[in-house]
XYZ file of C-alpha atoms in Angstrom:
208
model
C -4.687 -1.979 26.701
C -7.326 -0.400 28.912
C -10.468 1.499 27.996
C -11.868 3.789 30.726
C -15.084 2.930 32.508
C -18.126 4.746 31.199
C -21.185 5.429 33.276
C -24.142 7.629 32.435
C -27.649 7.889 33.891
C -29.883 4.935 33.252
C -31.279 1.907 35.044
C -30.596 -1.505 33.476
C -33.783 -2.929 32.009
C -35.759 0.298 32.338
C -37.008 2.153 29.286
C -39.780 4.576 28.495
C -41.664 5.185 25.327
C -42.665 8.555 23.909
C -45.450 8.871 26.460
C -43.206 7.797 29.341
C -45.289 4.706 30.088
C -42.683 2.054 29.336
C -41.784 0.377 26.088
C -39.112 -1.234 23.951
C -37.067 1.869 23.245
C -35.050 4.235 25.396
C -36.451 7.716 25.769
C -33.127 9.038 27.100
C -30.491 8.739 24.332
C -27.705 9.171 26.911
C -28.678 6.231 29.132
C -25.707 3.901 29.555
C -24.503 1.087 31.781
C -20.968 0.897 33.114
C -18.759 -1.064 30.715
C -15.035 -1.797 30.800
C -12.674 -3.559 28.424
C -9.062 -4.572 28.757
C -6.562 -6.777 26.959
C -2.851 -7.646 27.069
C -0.456 -4.988 25.728
C -0.042 -6.743 22.359
C -3.655 -5.876 21.513
C -4.529 -2.595 19.791
C -7.843 -0.746 19.391
C -9.452 -1.341 16.010
C -12.539 0.403 14.601
C -14.411 -0.230 11.397
C -17.271 1.772 9.897
C -19.601 0.857 7.073
C -22.283 3.111 5.621
C -25.076 2.178 3.233
C -28.538 3.376 2.229
C -31.900 1.643 2.080
C -34.788 2.884 -0.050
C -37.341 2.802 2.755
C -38.531 5.218 5.460
C -36.638 5.527 8.728
C -39.385 3.999 10.874
C -39.491 0.824 8.782
C -35.695 0.501 8.811
C -35.502 1.119 12.554
C -38.203 -1.457 13.166
C -36.274 -4.055 11.148
C -33.020 -3.284 12.963
C -34.724 -3.615 16.351
C -36.714 -6.786 15.743
C -35.230 -9.931 17.351
C -36.685 -11.941 14.451
C -34.254 -10.170 12.137
C -31.365 -11.875 13.903
C -32.891 -15.121 15.194
C -34.656 -16.434 12.098
C -32.747 -18.430 9.506
C -29.625 -18.941 11.586
C -26.882 -21.146 10.231
C -26.535 -24.568 11.901
C -24.318 -24.336 14.947
C -24.931 -20.624 15.485
C -27.443 -18.968 17.781
C -28.557 -15.451 18.685
C -30.136 -14.890 22.109
C -31.942 -12.012 23.805
C -32.355 -12.424 27.566
C -33.780 -9.906 30.031
C -32.147 -10.592 33.437
C -35.105 -8.862 35.093
C -37.623 -11.318 33.639
C -39.058 -9.070 30.950
C -39.343 -9.836 27.238
C -36.088 -10.485 25.438
C -35.990 -7.771 22.818
C -34.167 -4.544 22.055
C -34.327 -2.663 25.351
C -31.649 -1.208 27.608
C -30.262 -3.857 29.941
C -31.254 -6.831 27.787
C -28.409 -9.314 27.327
C -27.527 -10.320 23.787
C -25.285 -13.143 22.607
C -24.155 -14.338 19.197
C -22.541 -17.727 19.702
C -21.254 -20.482 17.448
C -18.048 -22.089 16.202
C -15.156 -19.640 16.768
C -17.593 -16.970 17.973
C -18.720 -15.685 21.354
C -20.043 -12.111 21.131
C -21.967 -11.527 24.360
C -22.962 -8.135 25.685
C -25.649 -5.817 26.981
C -27.756 -3.215 25.187
C -26.806 0.190 26.572
C -28.713 2.495 24.232
C -31.821 2.067 22.081
C -33.293 5.341 20.863
C -37.053 5.696 20.746
C -38.358 6.441 17.210
C -39.689 9.779 18.456
C -36.079 10.959 18.823
C -35.570 10.877 15.021
C -34.548 11.780 12.369
C -31.276 10.223 13.653
C -31.525 7.127 15.848
C -28.791 5.086 17.535
C -28.494 1.666 19.134
C -25.457 0.606 21.126
C -24.316 -2.804 22.342
C -21.384 -3.119 24.752
C -19.639 -6.486 24.636
C -18.394 -8.212 27.776
C -14.802 -9.106 28.504
C -14.254 -12.624 27.164
C -16.077 -12.087 23.875
C -14.098 -13.069 20.802
C -14.200 -13.693 17.070
C -12.155 -16.597 15.689
C -10.080 -16.759 18.891
C -9.659 -14.837 22.124
C -6.023 -14.437 21.094
C -6.967 -12.555 17.912
C -10.117 -10.392 17.947
C -12.136 -9.207 20.943
C -15.205 -7.094 20.102
C -15.965 -4.289 22.560
C -18.813 -2.249 21.064
C -21.316 -2.239 18.212
C -23.096 0.994 17.302
C -25.757 1.220 14.601
C -27.167 4.610 13.611
C -29.987 5.204 11.133
C -31.045 8.573 9.791
C -33.519 9.847 7.258
C -31.907 11.100 4.052
C -33.239 14.376 2.727
C -32.446 16.813 -0.051
C -31.026 16.168 -3.490
C -29.916 12.633 -2.540
C -33.533 11.456 -2.482
C -35.702 10.706 -5.513
C -39.109 12.398 -5.117
C -41.585 9.960 -3.631
C -38.882 7.488 -2.559
C -37.922 7.767 1.138
C -34.363 6.778 1.920
C -32.522 5.886 5.112
C -28.787 5.982 5.710
C -27.347 3.342 8.066
C -23.956 3.695 9.721
C -22.414 0.687 11.456
C -19.382 1.050 13.729
C -17.615 -1.918 15.311
C -14.913 -1.420 17.947
C -12.566 -4.268 18.836
C -9.301 -5.039 20.522
C -7.155 -6.910 18.012
C -3.781 -8.604 18.181
C -1.412 -6.127 16.545
C -0.246 -8.684 13.985
C -3.794 -9.465 12.884
C -5.434 -6.063 12.401
C -5.506 -6.737 8.643
C -7.660 -9.808 9.278
C -10.165 -7.817 11.338
C -10.422 -5.198 8.596
C -10.855 -7.742 5.825
C -13.489 -9.676 7.743
C -15.543 -6.530 8.397
C -15.315 -5.507 4.744
C -16.753 -8.856 3.753
C -19.471 -9.127 6.405
C -21.175 -5.727 6.473
C -21.953 -5.411 2.733
C -23.736 -8.757 3.086
C -25.679 -7.372 6.060
C -26.633 -4.323 3.966
C -27.907 -6.565 1.160
C -29.938 -8.599 3.659
C -31.454 -5.459 5.147
C -32.411 -4.035 1.771
C -34.071 -7.293 0.813
C -35.861 -7.564 4.161
C -37.008 -3.952 4.460
C -37.778 -3.094 0.855
C -39.517 -6.429 0.464
C -42.047 -5.423 3.156
C -43.146 -2.320 1.261
C -46.838 -2.224 0.507
């Protein structure tokens, strides 16, 4: 199974803020780094999406999603999340920063290829491309290839007056052994509702 190379304008490690003076977020929402994924023919593409809402404004939700502390604090023993800038800059959510989630039966290592600046709202996207060799449970079972998180402000009748709301869409792409696609689906259905609960607690708990 082969996925075509993708390359779009963008320099690894380089971002600009709304004023174009440099910052944590990408000004160009189309900036990407070349990424390629392949697997033996008994693997099949597998995608899972999970959508949830958080009763908080978009900027607060986007800040929580793009804070390294969100993912590095309170880690379970044996697991670790890392953010490393190969160019020597701060390890946070910027294009070109390397990210790894490692632990027992888990190596999910990749590079941030898109991080929208908040000024690009009301719909913002972050994308992480995983490297060949990443796996969940075993390299013979599940190989993650891409994680995309999009947040957008909810408007209209779906919002209670005076209560801002943000919709979050998570998409995970993997290559999965054809006999074990059910396991990938079940695992995602268990994990992402827990992530949504954690985000609601973390974001709504910071409200003034």
